[in-house]
Structures are given as C-alpha cells and as structure tokens.
XYZ file of N, CA, C and O in Angstrom:
596
model
N -43.537 28.943 221.611
C -43.110 28.381 220.343
C -41.767 28.991 219.966
O -41.571 30.195 220.091
N -40.838 28.203 219.486
C -39.486 28.682 219.184
C -39.489 29.768 218.120
O -38.768 30.745 218.219
N -40.302 29.649 217.083
C -40.348 30.663 216.036
C -40.785 32.005 216.567
O -40.251 33.037 216.189
N -41.771 32.023 217.471
C -42.216 33.280 218.064
C -41.121 33.884 218.922
O -40.914 35.088 218.918
N -40.407 33.037 219.655
C -39.340 33.533 220.506
C -38.250 34.179 219.650
O -37.778 35.266 219.946
N -37.871 33.536 218.573
C -36.844 34.085 217.694
C -37.312 35.384 217.042
O -36.537 36.303 216.882
N -38.592 35.453 216.701
C -39.112 36.653 216.063
C -39.006 37.855 216.984
O -38.927 38.982 216.531
N -38.972 37.619 218.289
C -38.939 38.708 219.254
C -37.528 39.117 219.630
O -37.354 39.963 220.488
N -36.521 38.514 219.031
C -35.170 38.803 219.459
C -34.421 39.777 218.561
O -33.298 40.136 218.859
N -35.017 40.229 217.482
C -34.312 41.116 216.574
C -34.652 42.579 216.775
O -35.730 42.925 217.251
N -33.704 43.423 216.422
C -33.874 44.876 216.444
C -33.242 45.418 215.178
O -32.087 45.108 214.879
N -33.995 46.209 214.426
C -33.463 46.865 213.237
C -33.296 48.340 213.552
O -34.213 48.975 214.090
N -32.133 48.867 213.215
C -31.918 50.314 213.311
C -31.501 50.773 211.924
O -30.484 50.343 211.387
N -32.319 51.619 211.347
C -32.083 52.123 209.996
C -31.841 53.630 210.081
O -32.470 54.329 210.869
N -30.900 54.104 209.290
C -30.612 55.535 209.261
C -31.672 56.272 208.465
O -32.308 55.713 207.567
N -31.847 57.527 208.791
C -32.761 58.381 208.047
C -32.214 58.593 206.637
O -31.106 58.158 206.319
N -32.991 59.261 205.813
C -32.546 59.531 204.450
C -33.070 60.889 204.003
O -33.947 61.480 204.648
N -32.546 61.383 202.908
C -32.945 62.688 202.386
C -34.367 62.683 201.833
O -35.063 63.686 201.919
N -34.776 61.550 201.230
C -36.088 61.489 200.595
C -37.163 61.322 201.668
O -37.284 60.268 202.272
N -37.943 62.386 201.849
C -38.984 62.375 202.872
C -40.304 62.810 202.266
O -40.340 63.593 201.323
N -41.374 62.310 202.850
C -42.707 62.785 202.459
C -42.826 64.239 202.914
O -42.296 64.611 203.963
N -43.478 65.047 202.119
C -43.758 66.424 202.524
C -45.100 66.391 203.225
O -46.101 65.961 202.651
N -45.115 66.792 204.483
C -46.319 66.664 205.288
C -46.727 68.005 205.885
O -45.889 68.883 206.102
N -47.995 68.144 206.156
C -48.476 69.336 206.856
C -48.643 69.052 208.340
O -48.830 69.969 209.130
N -48.576 67.781 208.705
C -48.683 67.367 210.106
C -47.660 66.253 210.343
O -47.285 65.544 209.411
N -47.209 66.085 211.563
C -46.252 65.009 211.853
C -46.824 63.637 211.499
O -48.027 63.393 211.618
N -45.928 62.738 211.050
C -46.288 61.364 210.712
C -45.279 60.428 211.383
O -44.199 60.856 211.780
N -45.608 59.138 211.507
C -44.636 58.200 212.073
C -43.326 58.218 211.275
O -43.339 58.283 210.042
N -42.212 58.145 211.975
C -40.896 58.246 211.341
C -40.736 57.279 210.171
O -40.255 57.668 209.109
N -41.142 56.035 210.347
C -40.956 55.054 209.278
C -41.793 55.401 208.044
O -41.475 54.979 206.942
N -42.837 56.187 208.222
C -43.659 56.614 207.091
C -43.134 57.904 206.459
O -43.431 58.189 205.301
N -42.368 58.680 207.214
C -41.820 59.928 206.677
C -40.730 59.655 205.650
O -40.702 60.255 204.583
N -39.833 58.736 205.974
C -38.693 58.468 205.101
C -39.138 57.618 203.917
O -39.735 56.568 204.073
N -38.819 58.100 202.720
C -39.317 57.469 201.499
C -38.220 56.803 200.672
O -38.514 56.070 199.740
N -36.978 57.070 200.968
C -35.901 56.587 200.117
C -34.961 55.631 200.809
O -35.244 55.110 201.878
N -33.854 55.424 200.112
C -32.767 54.572 200.549
C -33.300 53.180 200.830
O -34.015 52.616 200.013
N -33.036 52.578 201.973
C -33.465 51.209 202.264
C -34.721 51.180 203.141
O -35.238 50.120 203.451
N -35.236 52.346 203.495
C -36.404 52.408 204.376
C -37.608 51.663 203.790
O -38.271 50.921 204.515
N -37.931 51.808 202.497
C -39.078 51.053 201.969
C -38.958 49.540 202.145
O -39.954 48.871 202.417
N -37.765 48.989 202.027
C -37.569 47.551 202.229
C -37.935 47.171 203.662
O -38.659 46.211 203.887
N -37.438 47.934 204.619
C -37.751 47.655 206.028
C -39.247 47.808 206.271
O -39.882 46.943 206.883
N -39.811 48.878 205.780
C -41.243 49.144 205.974
C -42.092 48.011 205.391
O -43.050 47.562 206.030
N -41.726 47.532 204.210
C -42.480 46.430 203.595
C -42.446 45.170 204.461
O -43.422 44.424 204.510
N -41.338 44.936 205.144
C -41.211 43.731 205.975
C -42.012 43.821 207.268
O -42.324 42.792 207.865
N -42.338 45.034 207.734
C -42.989 45.169 209.045
C -44.379 45.789 208.997
O -45.033 45.890 210.032
N -44.847 46.166 207.825
C -46.126 46.875 207.713
C -47.296 46.119 208.322
O -48.144 46.700 208.968
N -47.335 44.820 208.139
C -48.488 44.048 208.608
C -48.320 43.519 210.037
O -49.151 42.764 210.514
N -47.265 43.923 210.724
C -47.016 43.389 212.056
C -46.559 44.488 213.005
O -45.408 44.920 212.957
N -47.455 44.930 213.865
C -47.072 45.966 214.825
C -46.003 45.458 215.782
O -45.171 46.221 216.267
N -45.984 44.146 216.056
C -44.955 43.581 216.938
C -43.572 43.749 216.320
O -42.611 44.067 217.020
N -43.463 43.575 215.020
C -42.174 43.742 214.354
C -41.863 45.229 214.162
O -40.712 45.641 214.313
N -42.858 46.005 213.839
C -42.646 47.450 213.658
C -42.107 48.078 214.939
O -41.287 48.990 214.894
N -42.549 47.565 216.092
C -42.069 48.104 217.367
C -40.595 47.767 217.600
O -39.971 48.311 218.504
N -40.038 46.896 216.769
C -38.637 46.499 216.886
C -37.764 47.194 215.847
O -36.669 46.756 215.546
N -38.290 48.298 215.300
C -37.529 49.095 214.338
C -37.303 50.478 214.941
O -38.249 51.133 215.398
N -36.049 50.889 214.935
C -35.684 52.239 215.349
C -35.078 52.957 214.156
O -34.534 52.318 213.247
N -35.180 54.271 214.165
C -34.583 55.099 213.124
C -33.527 55.972 213.791
O -33.773 56.541 214.854
N -32.371 56.046 213.168
C -31.338 56.953 213.645
C -31.380 58.191 212.768
O -30.997 58.166 211.607
N -31.900 59.264 213.328
C -32.094 60.521 212.623
C -31.009 61.513 213.034
O -30.712 61.654 214.222
N -30.458 62.196 212.054
C -29.448 63.204 212.360
C -30.037 64.331 213.210
O -29.342 64.904 214.041
N -31.313 64.620 213.051
C -31.950 65.687 213.838
C -32.516 65.167 215.154
O -32.310 65.764 216.209
N -33.230 64.055 215.109
C -33.971 63.566 216.272
C -33.225 62.513 217.088
O -33.688 62.126 218.164
N -32.119 62.001 216.579
C -31.401 60.944 217.270
C -32.086 59.608 217.065
O -32.704 59.361 216.026
N -32.009 58.752 218.060
C -32.579 57.409 217.974
C -34.046 57.461 218.378
O -34.375 57.801 219.515
N -34.933 57.155 217.407
C -36.378 57.242 217.641
C -37.053 55.963 217.169
O -36.517 55.224 216.350
N -38.247 55.729 217.687
C -39.004 54.554 217.266
C -39.597 54.780 215.879
O -39.736 55.919 215.422
N -39.991 53.702 215.235
C -40.614 53.779 213.911
C -41.894 54.606 213.947
O -42.273 55.211 212.945
N -42.546 54.657 215.095
C -43.825 55.362 215.194
C -43.745 56.722 215.887
O -44.765 57.345 216.150
N -42.530 57.204 216.148
C -42.378 58.556 216.685
C -42.875 59.542 215.642
O -42.464 59.484 214.480
N -43.753 60.432 216.033
C -44.308 61.413 215.097
C -43.309 62.540 214.865
O -42.877 63.205 215.814
N -42.957 62.734 213.593
C -42.033 63.801 213.213
C -42.504 64.444 211.913
O -43.290 63.864 211.169
N -41.995 65.638 211.667
C -42.327 66.384 210.452
C -41.124 66.403 209.515
O -39.996 66.118 209.919
N -41.375 66.791 208.287
C -40.326 66.904 207.291
C -39.247 67.875 207.789
O -39.575 68.914 208.360
N -37.999 67.518 207.584
C -36.874 68.348 208.007
C -35.691 68.061 207.102
O -35.698 67.121 206.330
N -34.657 68.855 207.239
C -33.402 68.600 206.538
C -32.273 68.834 207.525
O -32.109 69.932 208.036
N -31.516 67.769 207.819
C -30.384 67.867 208.748
C -29.379 66.773 208.414
O -29.612 65.611 208.724
N -28.266 67.129 207.809
C -27.238 66.108 207.562
C -26.555 65.712 208.870
O -26.606 66.437 209.863
N -25.891 64.571 208.848
C -25.151 64.100 210.018
C -23.788 64.790 210.020
O -22.850 64.340 209.384
N -23.718 65.893 210.715
C -22.460 66.629 210.865
C -21.723 66.099 212.096
O -22.288 65.341 212.892
N -20.496 66.527 212.279
C -19.730 66.120 213.461
C -20.434 66.590 214.730
O -20.484 65.854 215.729
N -20.995 67.779 214.701
C -21.716 68.301 215.873
C -22.952 67.459 216.182
O -23.205 67.105 217.339
N -23.727 67.133 215.154
C -24.930 66.316 215.362
C -24.540 64.913 215.828
O -25.197 64.330 216.682
N -23.475 64.350 215.270
C -23.026 63.016 215.664
C -22.658 62.991 217.141
O -22.961 62.019 217.841
N -22.018 64.051 217.626
C -21.648 64.112 219.049
C -22.891 64.133 219.931
O -22.941 63.465 220.973
N -23.915 64.846 219.514
C -25.173 64.902 220.279
C -25.856 63.537 220.266
O -26.293 63.033 221.296
N -25.928 62.934 219.085
C -26.546 61.604 218.951
C -25.804 60.602 219.827
O -26.413 59.805 220.544
N -24.484 60.628 219.786
C -23.657 59.685 220.538
C -23.908 59.794 222.045
O -23.890 58.797 222.758
N -24.161 61.005 222.532
C -24.437 61.192 223.967
C -25.813 60.672 224.362
O -25.998 60.152 225.449
N -26.795 60.822 223.482
C -28.177 60.486 223.821
C -28.600 59.065 223.456
O -29.498 58.506 224.087
N -27.987 58.499 222.439
C -28.424 57.194 221.920
C -28.365 56.073 222.943
O -29.310 55.271 223.012
N -27.326 55.949 223.758
C -27.292 54.820 224.701
C -28.488 54.785 225.655
O -29.051 53.715 225.904
N -28.899 55.928 226.159
C -30.058 55.969 227.056
C -31.346 55.610 226.346
O -32.167 54.852 226.878
N -31.517 56.129 225.141
C -32.722 55.808 224.374
C -32.753 54.331 223.997
O -33.799 53.698 224.029
N -31.590 53.791 223.645
C -31.517 52.374 223.300
C -31.819 51.514 224.521
O -32.563 50.538 224.427
N -31.274 51.868 225.675
C -31.527 51.104 226.901
C -33.010 51.107 227.244
O -33.571 50.070 227.625
N -33.662 52.252 227.100
C -35.105 52.340 227.360
C -35.880 51.436 226.408
O -36.787 50.714 226.813
N -35.505 51.464 225.135
C -36.195 50.634 224.138
C -35.982 49.154 224.433
O -36.930 48.366 224.389
N -34.748 48.773 224.734
C -34.444 47.366 224.991
C -35.101 46.859 226.272
O -35.400 45.672 226.379
N -35.354 47.741 227.217
C -36.065 47.328 228.439
C -37.494 46.917 228.097
O -38.046 45.994 228.697
N -38.094 47.582 227.109
C -39.461 47.249 226.678
C -39.490 46.142 225.636
O -40.453 45.382 225.571
N -38.460 46.082 224.809
C -38.401 45.135 223.690
C -37.032 44.474 223.679
O -36.170 44.810 222.855
N -36.793 43.523 224.578
C -35.476 42.876 224.637
C -35.097 42.257 223.294
O -35.946 41.764 222.558
N -33.811 42.326 222.992
C -33.303 41.770 221.742
C -31.956 41.112 221.997
O -31.223 41.515 222.904
N -31.665 40.107 221.184
C -30.350 39.449 221.247
C -29.488 39.842 220.049
O -28.282 39.738 220.104
N -30.158 40.266 218.977
C -29.438 40.633 217.759
C -29.955 41.961 217.235
O -31.120 42.297 217.418
N -29.058 42.686 216.559
C -29.450 43.928 215.894
C -28.947 43.902 214.460
O -27.909 43.295 214.155
N -29.701 44.551 213.603
C -29.317 44.760 212.213
C -29.235 46.260 212.003
O -30.245 46.956 212.115
N -28.035 46.762 211.753
C -27.835 48.187 211.507
C -27.742 48.419 210.017
O -26.890 47.829 209.342
N -28.607 49.270 209.511
C -28.636 49.616 208.089
C -28.327 51.105 207.990
O -29.226 51.943 208.073
N -27.058 51.417 207.854
C -26.647 52.820 207.890
C -25.228 52.984 207.382
O -24.440 52.042 207.420
N -24.947 54.187 206.931
C -23.610 54.515 206.468
C -22.664 54.588 207.661
O -23.103 54.751 208.808
N -21.348 54.460 207.409
C -20.381 54.420 208.504
C -20.457 55.582 209.489
O -20.269 55.379 210.696
N -20.740 56.797 209.020
C -20.796 57.921 209.963
C -21.960 57.779 210.940
O -21.872 58.202 212.098
N -23.043 57.140 210.512
C -24.161 56.891 211.415
C -23.810 55.774 212.408
O -24.169 55.851 213.577
N -23.097 54.744 211.927
C -22.661 53.666 212.820
C -21.789 54.256 213.923
O -21.946 53.936 215.100
N -20.881 55.131 213.543
C -19.994 55.758 214.524
C -20.786 56.621 215.505
O -20.527 56.598 216.714
N -21.753 57.361 215.001
C -22.572 58.208 215.874
C -23.385 57.371 216.856
O -23.557 57.761 218.016
N -23.858 56.221 216.418
C -24.655 55.355 217.281
C -23.804 54.729 218.381
O -24.223 54.606 219.522
N -22.595 54.332 218.038
C -21.722 53.690 219.013
C -22.038 52.215 219.147
O -22.949 51.689 218.504
N -21.302 51.511 220.009
C -21.496 50.061 220.161
C -22.837 49.738 220.817
O -23.332 50.500 221.647
N -23.391 48.603 220.423
C -24.663 48.157 221.001
C -24.406 47.103 222.061
O -23.520 46.266 221.903
N -25.222 47.105 223.114
C -25.041 46.121 224.197
C -25.760 44.804 223.917
O -26.505 44.298 224.760
N -25.555 44.257 222.723
C -26.226 43.025 222.317
C -25.186 41.989 221.904
O -24.112 42.343 221.411
N -25.503 40.705 222.070
C -24.539 39.660 221.711
C -24.151 39.649 220.238
O -23.017 39.341 219.899
N -25.095 39.990 219.340
C -24.821 39.922 217.900
C -25.307 41.205 217.238
O -26.452 41.621 217.441
N -24.429 41.822 216.456
C -24.809 43.002 215.682
C -24.365 42.803 214.246
O -23.179 42.584 213.981
N -25.331 42.848 213.331
C -25.060 42.775 211.892
C -25.010 44.218 211.398
O -25.972 44.965 211.612
N -23.932 44.600 210.759
C -23.790 45.968 210.259
C -23.695 45.920 208.743
O -22.803 45.274 208.190
N -24.622 46.600 208.101
C -24.608 46.682 206.640
C -24.558 48.168 206.289
O -25.537 48.889 206.467
N -23.381 48.610 205.832
C -23.192 50.030 205.538
C -23.495 50.379 204.086
O -23.482 51.547 203.725
N -23.785 49.369 203.276
C -24.154 49.589 201.876
C -25.437 48.817 201.554
O -25.461 47.973 200.666
N -26.521 49.101 202.284
C -27.731 48.287 202.168
C -28.397 48.293 200.803
O -29.077 47.341 200.466
N -28.187 49.328 200.018
C -28.824 49.347 198.700
C -28.264 48.250 197.802
O -28.952 47.767 196.916
N -27.040 47.833 198.055
C -26.414 46.777 197.259
C -26.546 45.409 197.910
O -26.112 44.412 197.339
N -27.155 45.363 199.102
C -27.168 44.099 199.842
C -28.558 43.718 200.336
O -28.716 43.228 201.444
N -29.549 43.911 199.503
C -30.921 43.540 199.891
C -31.021 42.071 200.275
O -31.727 41.731 201.226
N -30.324 41.200 199.553
C -30.396 39.769 199.874
C -29.879 39.496 201.280
O -30.436 38.671 202.007
N -28.813 40.190 201.683
C -28.262 40.012 203.031
C -29.247 40.502 204.094
O -29.389 39.885 205.147
N -29.915 41.607 203.817
C -30.915 42.148 204.756
C -32.050 41.144 204.912
O -32.445 40.802 206.033
N -32.575 40.673 203.786
C -33.666 39.700 203.841
C -33.238 38.428 204.575
O -34.023 37.844 205.321
N -31.992 38.010 204.385
C -31.508 36.791 205.043
C -31.522 36.951 206.562
O -31.953 36.034 207.278
N -31.087 38.099 207.063
C -31.096 38.322 208.517
C -32.528 38.353 209.028
O -32.874 37.675 210.004
N -33.389 39.127 208.382
C -34.777 39.239 208.841
C -35.493 37.893 208.773
O -36.262 37.547 209.669
N -35.240 37.121 207.744
C -35.844 35.792 207.619
C -35.324 34.869 208.712
O -36.097 34.080 209.285
N -34.042 34.987 209.055
C -33.499 34.139 210.133
C -34.161 34.450 211.472
O -34.165 33.608 212.363
N -34.707 35.647 211.598
C -35.452 36.036 212.817
C -36.930 35.675 212.715
O -37.708 36.005 213.598
N -37.333 35.083 211.612
C -38.732 34.746 211.339
C -39.614 35.987 211.196
O -40.787 35.974 211.521
N -39.019 37.059 210.684
C -39.802 38.264 210.403
C -40.569 38.034 209.114
O -40.092 37.326 208.223
N -41.745 38.637 209.011
C -42.549 38.431 207.783
C -41.856 38.966 206.541
O -41.023 39.805 206.602
C-alpha cells in the first residue's frame, strides 16, 4: 500500500535537551528527554513502535542513538570537543541505522551547532528545522506528509 510505503521512508533526528527525567536506572532516550521539542516527537510516535524505530536522538554525550537506547540522566553541553567526536562517529551509526530502517527523507530538529556536528546526511531530502519550538506546524506538516500518526 502506498501509504505504508511512505510511512517507512522518514527519519527524525532530534537533538537532546537540558530537561531530563531524573532516574535511578537507565531509560529509553526518548523517554529521558522531557523538554524542548522532544514531547512533540514522542507524542507522534508513542503508539507506533515502527515509527519510534525511525527516531534518533543526537546527544552531546552519547552521539547518535536510537529512541530506545537506554541511558541515564547526564549533563553535557555540545562543546567543540564533543562536536568533533560526534562528527567522527555519527556517519557510521547513521549508516548502520539506515541499513535496518531505510529512509528517503530526514527531519532534523536541532540547533545549528548540532546540525554541524551531525554533518550531511546521505538521503535525497533533508528538512532542517533549527527553531522547532516556533515551528510546530512545519514539523507536523512533514510528519503528516509521511503518513506518521
């Protein structure tokens, strides 16, 4: 079915944020982050593991991780040193993810320093929103065009 095919072609990469749940044990990354635009993304994928598997988080500490990677509360800003480490590791992690979950389009929800740390994506279409708190309608429009819930 065409709608199912389109639903499988998107990839969301959202940057981490300062607002995190305080945990005594590791939790899935998408559940750890409580602020910024993460709740919007989480609300769109909560009822669909197929869509949740198409969400990655770009963490200043952990680099590019899946929504369900178990992590604990931490504090690490995106410094120049961390960005250099992320930039070296992200392409391999992205290639591994795309081998399991092919995508034609990506939606990046992150500030410019995170976009730079991530580097270019090997996809035909990349939507970059560096001010997602002011552009919820644009985010919803992209996700809806992919037939995401």
